[in-house]
mmCIF file of C-alpha atoms in Angstrom:
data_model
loop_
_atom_site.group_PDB
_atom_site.id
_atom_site.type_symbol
_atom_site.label_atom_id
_atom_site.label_comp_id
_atom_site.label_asym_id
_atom_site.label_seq_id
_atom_site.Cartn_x
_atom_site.Cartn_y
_atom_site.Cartn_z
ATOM 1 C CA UNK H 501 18.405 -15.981 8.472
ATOM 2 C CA UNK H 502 18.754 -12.247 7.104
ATOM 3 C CA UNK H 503 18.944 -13.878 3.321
ATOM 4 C CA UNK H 504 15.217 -14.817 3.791
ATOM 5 C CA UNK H 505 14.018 -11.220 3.839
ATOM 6 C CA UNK H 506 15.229 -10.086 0.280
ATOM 7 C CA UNK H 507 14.648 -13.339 -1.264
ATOM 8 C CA UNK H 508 10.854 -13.011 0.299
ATOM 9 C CA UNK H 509 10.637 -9.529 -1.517
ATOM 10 C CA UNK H 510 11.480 -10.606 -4.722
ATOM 11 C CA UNK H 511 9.070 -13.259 -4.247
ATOM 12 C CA UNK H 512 6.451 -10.385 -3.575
ATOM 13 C CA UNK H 513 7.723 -8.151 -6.525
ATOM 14 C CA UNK H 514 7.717 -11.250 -9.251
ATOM 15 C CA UNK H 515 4.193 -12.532 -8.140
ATOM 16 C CA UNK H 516 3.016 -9.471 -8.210
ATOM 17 C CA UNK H 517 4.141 -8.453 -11.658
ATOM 18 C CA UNK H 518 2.979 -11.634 -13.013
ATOM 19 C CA UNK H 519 -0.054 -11.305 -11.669
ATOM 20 C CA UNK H 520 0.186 -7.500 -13.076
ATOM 21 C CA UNK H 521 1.206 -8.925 -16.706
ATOM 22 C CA UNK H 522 -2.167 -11.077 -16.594
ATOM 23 C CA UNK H 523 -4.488 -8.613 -15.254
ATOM 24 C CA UNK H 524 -3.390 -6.031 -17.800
ATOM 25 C CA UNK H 525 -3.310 -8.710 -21.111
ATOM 26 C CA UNK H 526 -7.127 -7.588 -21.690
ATOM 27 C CA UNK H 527 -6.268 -3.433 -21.196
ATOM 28 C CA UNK H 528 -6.114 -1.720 -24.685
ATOM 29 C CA UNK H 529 -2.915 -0.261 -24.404
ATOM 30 C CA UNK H 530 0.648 -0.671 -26.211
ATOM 31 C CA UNK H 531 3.518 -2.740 -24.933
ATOM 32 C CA UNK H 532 5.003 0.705 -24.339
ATOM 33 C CA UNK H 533 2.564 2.358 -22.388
ATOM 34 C CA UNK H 534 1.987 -1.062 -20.314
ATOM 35 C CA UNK H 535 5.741 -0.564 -19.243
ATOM 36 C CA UNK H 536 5.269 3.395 -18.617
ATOM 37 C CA UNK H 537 2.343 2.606 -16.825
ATOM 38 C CA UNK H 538 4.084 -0.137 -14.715
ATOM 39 C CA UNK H 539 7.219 2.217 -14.094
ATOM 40 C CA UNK H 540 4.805 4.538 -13.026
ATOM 41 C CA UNK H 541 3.728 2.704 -10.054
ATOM 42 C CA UNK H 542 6.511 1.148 -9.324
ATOM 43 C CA UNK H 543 8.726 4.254 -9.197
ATOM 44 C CA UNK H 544 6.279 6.314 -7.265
ATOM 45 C CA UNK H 545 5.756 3.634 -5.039
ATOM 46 C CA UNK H 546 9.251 3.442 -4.157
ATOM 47 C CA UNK H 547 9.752 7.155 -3.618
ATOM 48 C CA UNK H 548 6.450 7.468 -1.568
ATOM 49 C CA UNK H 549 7.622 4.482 0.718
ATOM 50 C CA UNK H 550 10.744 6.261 1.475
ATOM 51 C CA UNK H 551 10.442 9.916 1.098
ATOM 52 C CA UNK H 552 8.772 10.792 4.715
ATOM 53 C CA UNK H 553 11.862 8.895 6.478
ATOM 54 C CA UNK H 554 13.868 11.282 3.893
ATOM 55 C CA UNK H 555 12.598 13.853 5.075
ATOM 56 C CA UNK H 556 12.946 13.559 8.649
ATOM 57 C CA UNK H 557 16.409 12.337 8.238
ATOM 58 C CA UNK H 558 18.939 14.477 10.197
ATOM 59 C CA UNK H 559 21.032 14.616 6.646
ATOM 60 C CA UNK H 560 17.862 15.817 5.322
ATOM 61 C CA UNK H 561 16.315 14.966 1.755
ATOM 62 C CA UNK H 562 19.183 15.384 -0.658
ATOM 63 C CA UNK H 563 20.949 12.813 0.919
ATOM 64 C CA UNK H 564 21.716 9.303 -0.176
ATOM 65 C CA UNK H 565 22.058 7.836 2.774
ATOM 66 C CA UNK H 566 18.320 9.191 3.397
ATOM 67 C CA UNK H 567 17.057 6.946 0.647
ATOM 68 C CA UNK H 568 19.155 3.712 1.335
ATOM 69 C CA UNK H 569 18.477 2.995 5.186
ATOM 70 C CA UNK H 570 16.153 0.937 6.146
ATOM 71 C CA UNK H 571 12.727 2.669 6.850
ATOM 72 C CA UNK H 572 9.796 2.491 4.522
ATOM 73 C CA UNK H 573 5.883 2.932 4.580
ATOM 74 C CA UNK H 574 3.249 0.958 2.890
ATOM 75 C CA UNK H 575 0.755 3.779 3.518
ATOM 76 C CA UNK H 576 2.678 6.508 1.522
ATOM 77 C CA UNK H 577 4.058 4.014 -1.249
ATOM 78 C CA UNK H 578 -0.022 2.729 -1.896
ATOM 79 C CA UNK H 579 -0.470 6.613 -2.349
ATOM 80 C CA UNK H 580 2.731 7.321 -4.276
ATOM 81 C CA UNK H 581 2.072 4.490 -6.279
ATOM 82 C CA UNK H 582 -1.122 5.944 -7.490
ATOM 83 C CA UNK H 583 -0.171 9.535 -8.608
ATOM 84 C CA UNK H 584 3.081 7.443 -10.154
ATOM 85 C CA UNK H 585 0.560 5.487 -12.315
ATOM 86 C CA UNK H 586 -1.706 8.554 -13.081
ATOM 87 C CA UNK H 587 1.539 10.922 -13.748
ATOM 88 C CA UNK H 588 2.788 8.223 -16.145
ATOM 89 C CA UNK H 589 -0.578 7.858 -18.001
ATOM 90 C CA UNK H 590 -0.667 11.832 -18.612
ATOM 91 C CA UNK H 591 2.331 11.461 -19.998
ATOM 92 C CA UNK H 592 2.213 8.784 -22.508
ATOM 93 C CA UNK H 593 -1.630 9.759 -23.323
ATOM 94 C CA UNK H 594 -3.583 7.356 -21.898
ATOM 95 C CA UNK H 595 -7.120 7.821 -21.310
ATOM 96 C CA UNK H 596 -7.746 3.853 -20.353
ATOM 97 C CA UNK H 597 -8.775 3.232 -16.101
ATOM 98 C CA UNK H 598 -6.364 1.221 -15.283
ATOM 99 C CA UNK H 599 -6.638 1.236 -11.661
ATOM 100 C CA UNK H 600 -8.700 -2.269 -11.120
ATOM 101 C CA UNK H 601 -5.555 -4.124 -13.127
ATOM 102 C CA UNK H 602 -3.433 -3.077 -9.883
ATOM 103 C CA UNK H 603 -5.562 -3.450 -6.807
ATOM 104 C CA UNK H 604 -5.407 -7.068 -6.999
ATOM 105 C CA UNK H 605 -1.926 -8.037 -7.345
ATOM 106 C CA UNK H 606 -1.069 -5.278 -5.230
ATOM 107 C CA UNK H 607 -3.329 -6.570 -2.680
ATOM 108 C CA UNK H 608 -1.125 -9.978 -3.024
ATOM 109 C CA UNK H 609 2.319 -8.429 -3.276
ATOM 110 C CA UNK H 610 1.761 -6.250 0.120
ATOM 111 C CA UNK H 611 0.728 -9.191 1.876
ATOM 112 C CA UNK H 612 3.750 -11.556 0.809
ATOM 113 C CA UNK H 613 6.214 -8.592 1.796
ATOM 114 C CA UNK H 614 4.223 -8.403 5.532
ATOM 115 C CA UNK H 615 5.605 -11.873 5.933
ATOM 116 C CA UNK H 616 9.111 -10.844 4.916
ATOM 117 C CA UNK H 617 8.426 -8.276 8.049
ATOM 118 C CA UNK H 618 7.338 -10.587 10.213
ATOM 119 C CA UNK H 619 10.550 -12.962 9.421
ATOM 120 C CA UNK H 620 12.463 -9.964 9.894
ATOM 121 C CA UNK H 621 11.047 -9.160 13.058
ATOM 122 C CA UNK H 622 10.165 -5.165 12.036
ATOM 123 C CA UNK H 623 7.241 -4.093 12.433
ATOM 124 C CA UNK H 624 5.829 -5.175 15.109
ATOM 125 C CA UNK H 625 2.779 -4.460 17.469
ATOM 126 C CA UNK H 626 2.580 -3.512 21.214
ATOM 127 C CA UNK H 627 3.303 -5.665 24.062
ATOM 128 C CA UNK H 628 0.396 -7.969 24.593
ATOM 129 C CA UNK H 629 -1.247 -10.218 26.668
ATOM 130 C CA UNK H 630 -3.439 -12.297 23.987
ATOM 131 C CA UNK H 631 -2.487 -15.917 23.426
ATOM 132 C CA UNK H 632 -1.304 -15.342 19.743
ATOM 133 C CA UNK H 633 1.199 -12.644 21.031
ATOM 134 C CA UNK H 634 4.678 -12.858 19.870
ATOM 135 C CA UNK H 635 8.417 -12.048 21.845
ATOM 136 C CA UNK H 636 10.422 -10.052 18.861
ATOM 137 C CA UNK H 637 14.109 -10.271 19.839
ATOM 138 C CA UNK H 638 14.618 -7.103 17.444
ATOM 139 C CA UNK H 639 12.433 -5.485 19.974
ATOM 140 C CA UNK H 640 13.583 -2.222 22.457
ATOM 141 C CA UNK H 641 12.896 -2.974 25.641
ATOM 142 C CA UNK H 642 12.368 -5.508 27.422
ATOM 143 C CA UNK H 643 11.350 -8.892 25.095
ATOM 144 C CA UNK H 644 7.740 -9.655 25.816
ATOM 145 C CA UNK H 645 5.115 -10.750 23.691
ATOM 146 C CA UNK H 646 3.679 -8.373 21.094
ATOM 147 C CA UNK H 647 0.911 -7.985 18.952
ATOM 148 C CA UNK H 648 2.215 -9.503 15.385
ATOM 149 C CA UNK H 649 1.297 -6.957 13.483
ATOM 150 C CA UNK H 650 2.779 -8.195 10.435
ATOM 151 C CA UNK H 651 0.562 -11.416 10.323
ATOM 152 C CA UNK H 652 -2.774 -8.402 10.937
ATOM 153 C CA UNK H 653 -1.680 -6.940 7.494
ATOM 154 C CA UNK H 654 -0.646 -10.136 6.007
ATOM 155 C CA UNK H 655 -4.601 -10.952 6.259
ATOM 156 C CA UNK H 656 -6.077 -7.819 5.935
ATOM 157 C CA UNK H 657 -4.171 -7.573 2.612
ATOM 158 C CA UNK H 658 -5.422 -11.220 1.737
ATOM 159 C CA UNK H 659 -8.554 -10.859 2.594
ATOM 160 C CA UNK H 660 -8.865 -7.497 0.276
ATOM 161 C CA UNK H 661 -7.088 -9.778 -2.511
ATOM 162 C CA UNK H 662 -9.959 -12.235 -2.264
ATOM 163 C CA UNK H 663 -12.365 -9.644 -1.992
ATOM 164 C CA UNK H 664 -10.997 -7.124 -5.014
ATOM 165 C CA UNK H 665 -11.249 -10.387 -7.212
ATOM 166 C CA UNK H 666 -14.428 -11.872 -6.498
ATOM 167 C CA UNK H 667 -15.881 -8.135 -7.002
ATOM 168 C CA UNK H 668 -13.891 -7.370 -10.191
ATOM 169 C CA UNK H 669 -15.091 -10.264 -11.276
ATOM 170 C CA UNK H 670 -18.745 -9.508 -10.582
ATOM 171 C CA UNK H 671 -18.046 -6.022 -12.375
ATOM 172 C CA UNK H 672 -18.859 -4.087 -9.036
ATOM 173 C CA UNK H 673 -17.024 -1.061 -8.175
ATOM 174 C CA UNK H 674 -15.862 -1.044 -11.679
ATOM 175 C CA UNK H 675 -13.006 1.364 -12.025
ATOM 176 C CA UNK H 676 -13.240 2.394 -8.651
ATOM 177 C CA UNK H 677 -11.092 -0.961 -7.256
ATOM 178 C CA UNK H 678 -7.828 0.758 -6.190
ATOM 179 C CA UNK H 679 -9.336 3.846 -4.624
ATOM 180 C CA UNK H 680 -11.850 1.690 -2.229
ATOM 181 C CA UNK H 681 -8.376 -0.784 -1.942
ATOM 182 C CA UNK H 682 -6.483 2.323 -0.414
ATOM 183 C CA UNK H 683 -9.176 4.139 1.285
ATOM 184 C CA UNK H 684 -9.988 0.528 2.966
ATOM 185 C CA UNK H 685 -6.288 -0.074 4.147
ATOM 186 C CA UNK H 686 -6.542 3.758 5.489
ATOM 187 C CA UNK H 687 -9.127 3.123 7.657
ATOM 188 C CA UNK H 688 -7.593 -0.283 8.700
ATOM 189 C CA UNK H 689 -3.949 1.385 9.705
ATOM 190 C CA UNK H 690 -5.993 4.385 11.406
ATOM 191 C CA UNK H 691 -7.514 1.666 13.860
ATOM 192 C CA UNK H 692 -4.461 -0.550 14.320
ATOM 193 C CA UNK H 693 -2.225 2.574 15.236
ATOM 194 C CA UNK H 694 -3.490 1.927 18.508
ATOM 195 C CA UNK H 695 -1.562 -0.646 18.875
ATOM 196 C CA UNK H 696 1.560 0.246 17.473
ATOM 197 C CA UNK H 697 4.467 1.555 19.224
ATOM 198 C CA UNK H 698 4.419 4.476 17.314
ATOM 199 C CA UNK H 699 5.734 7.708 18.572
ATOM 200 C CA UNK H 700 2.885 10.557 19.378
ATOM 201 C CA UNK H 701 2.757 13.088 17.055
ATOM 202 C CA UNK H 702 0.002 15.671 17.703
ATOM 203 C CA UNK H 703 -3.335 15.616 19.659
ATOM 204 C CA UNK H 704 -2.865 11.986 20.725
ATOM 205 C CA UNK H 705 -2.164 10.370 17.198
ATOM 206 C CA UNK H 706 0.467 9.647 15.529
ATOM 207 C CA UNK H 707 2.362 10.843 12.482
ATOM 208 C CA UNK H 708 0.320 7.822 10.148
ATOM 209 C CA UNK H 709 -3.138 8.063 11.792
ATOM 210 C CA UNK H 710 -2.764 11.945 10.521
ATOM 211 C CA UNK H 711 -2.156 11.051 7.491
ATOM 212 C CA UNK H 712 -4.989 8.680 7.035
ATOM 213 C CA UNK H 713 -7.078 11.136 8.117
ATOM 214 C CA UNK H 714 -5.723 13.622 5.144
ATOM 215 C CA UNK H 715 -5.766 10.940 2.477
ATOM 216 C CA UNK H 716 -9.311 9.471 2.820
ATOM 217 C CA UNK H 717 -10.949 12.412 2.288
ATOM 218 C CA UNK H 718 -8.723 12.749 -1.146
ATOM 219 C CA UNK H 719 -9.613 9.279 -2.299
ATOM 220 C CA UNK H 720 -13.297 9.776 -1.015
ATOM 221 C CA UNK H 721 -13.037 12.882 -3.825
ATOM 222 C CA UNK H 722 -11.265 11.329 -6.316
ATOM 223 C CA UNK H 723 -13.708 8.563 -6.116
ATOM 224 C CA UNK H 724 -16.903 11.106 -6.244
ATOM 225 C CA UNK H 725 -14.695 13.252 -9.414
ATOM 226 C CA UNK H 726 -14.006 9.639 -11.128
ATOM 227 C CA UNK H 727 -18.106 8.716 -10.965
ATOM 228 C CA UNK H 728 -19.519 12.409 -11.768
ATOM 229 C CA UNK H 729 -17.240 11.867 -15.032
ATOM 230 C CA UNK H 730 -18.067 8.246 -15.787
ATOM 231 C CA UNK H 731 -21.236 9.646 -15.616
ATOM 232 C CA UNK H 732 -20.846 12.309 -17.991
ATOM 233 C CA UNK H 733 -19.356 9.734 -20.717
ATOM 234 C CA UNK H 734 -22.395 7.597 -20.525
ATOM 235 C CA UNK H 735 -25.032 10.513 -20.870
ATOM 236 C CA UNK H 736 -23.378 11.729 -24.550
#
């Protein structure tokens, strides 16, 4: 049933923008800078998802094709989904933290689109022998039963939904939501590389479990730059 893929997307893309629309109704910001803001993330998100498979294409960046095959990553469209949201607030002037709006129905709308993975059958684990393990037809290689990685992120990314509210709500972490949201699902797809079939990249990790290791350290700053000048505004 390929049509249940797309329509489970747009399931994940409407729930979280309504979710989005709610979370944001309190923010003091125009209509217009609402949408920039939105576009912002969306639009980043979208070119960080694709643009490492663009790059490695063999047609190479410029090309279309590059940007319409299949192929995406959550890990670079969380990240390009930030600096899309911060790019579009420097540009329409706004000075408002924004970030805790997002984590949560991001949180939601990442784990509905795991499930459209898992009905897909992409992007799944390594064989296994645990009782919960899953044969993947769409796997190369022999069919055996494999981790279901899909159903891992659908509950990590659940479980951080539940979490991000109930602290949000407590006003803990308070502007700070998104970064620990990202820096969290770092350190989560660092750990469950391991059991990925993922090719090797360099000194026994691969190409994602390098990049985690570049990125937390720039959210860990971030984080540390965001506080020092929250900080600052409360001593004048």
């Amino acid at each position: 049933m390929t049509w249940l893929y797309p329509v489970i997307m747009l399931a994940a893309i409407v729930c979280t923008s309504l979710l989005l629309r709610r979370s944001q109704s309190q923010l003091p910001l125009t209509r217009q800078q609402k949408f920039a803001v939105g576009l912002g993330a969306f639009c980043g998100a979208m070119i960080g998802a694709k643009l490492p498979f663009a790059i490695a294409h063999a047609e190479g960046v410029w090309a279309l094709t590059s940007w319409i095959s299949h192929g995406k990553t959550i890990v670079c469209g969380l990240v390009g989904g930030y600096f899309g949201v911060e790019l579009a607030k420097s540009m329409t002037d706004v000075k408002v933290k924004t970030g805790d709006s997002f984590a949560v129905p991001v949180a939601v709308g990442i784990a509905i689109g795991r499930l459209a993975c898992f009905q897909a059958g992409c992007c799944y684990g390594t064989p296994t022998d645990l009782p919960w393990g899953i044969p993947f037809p769409t796997a190369s290689g022999p069919i055996l039963p494999r981790h279901p990685t899909q159903i891992y992120e659908f509950s990590f990314h659940l479980i951080a939904a539940i979490v991000l509210f109930v602290l949000q709500s407590k006003g803990l972490f308070r502007g700070q939501l998104m970064k620990l949201y990202i820096i969290s699902y770092l350190g989560y797809r660092f750990l469950t590389e391991w059991i990925r079939p993922e090719p090797i990249w360099y000194g026994s990790l691969t190409a994602y479990q390098w990049g985690c290791l570049v990125l937390i350290p720039v959210f860990i700053l971030l984080w540390v730059h965001d506080a020092r000048q929250q900080n600052r505004i409360r001593a004048v």
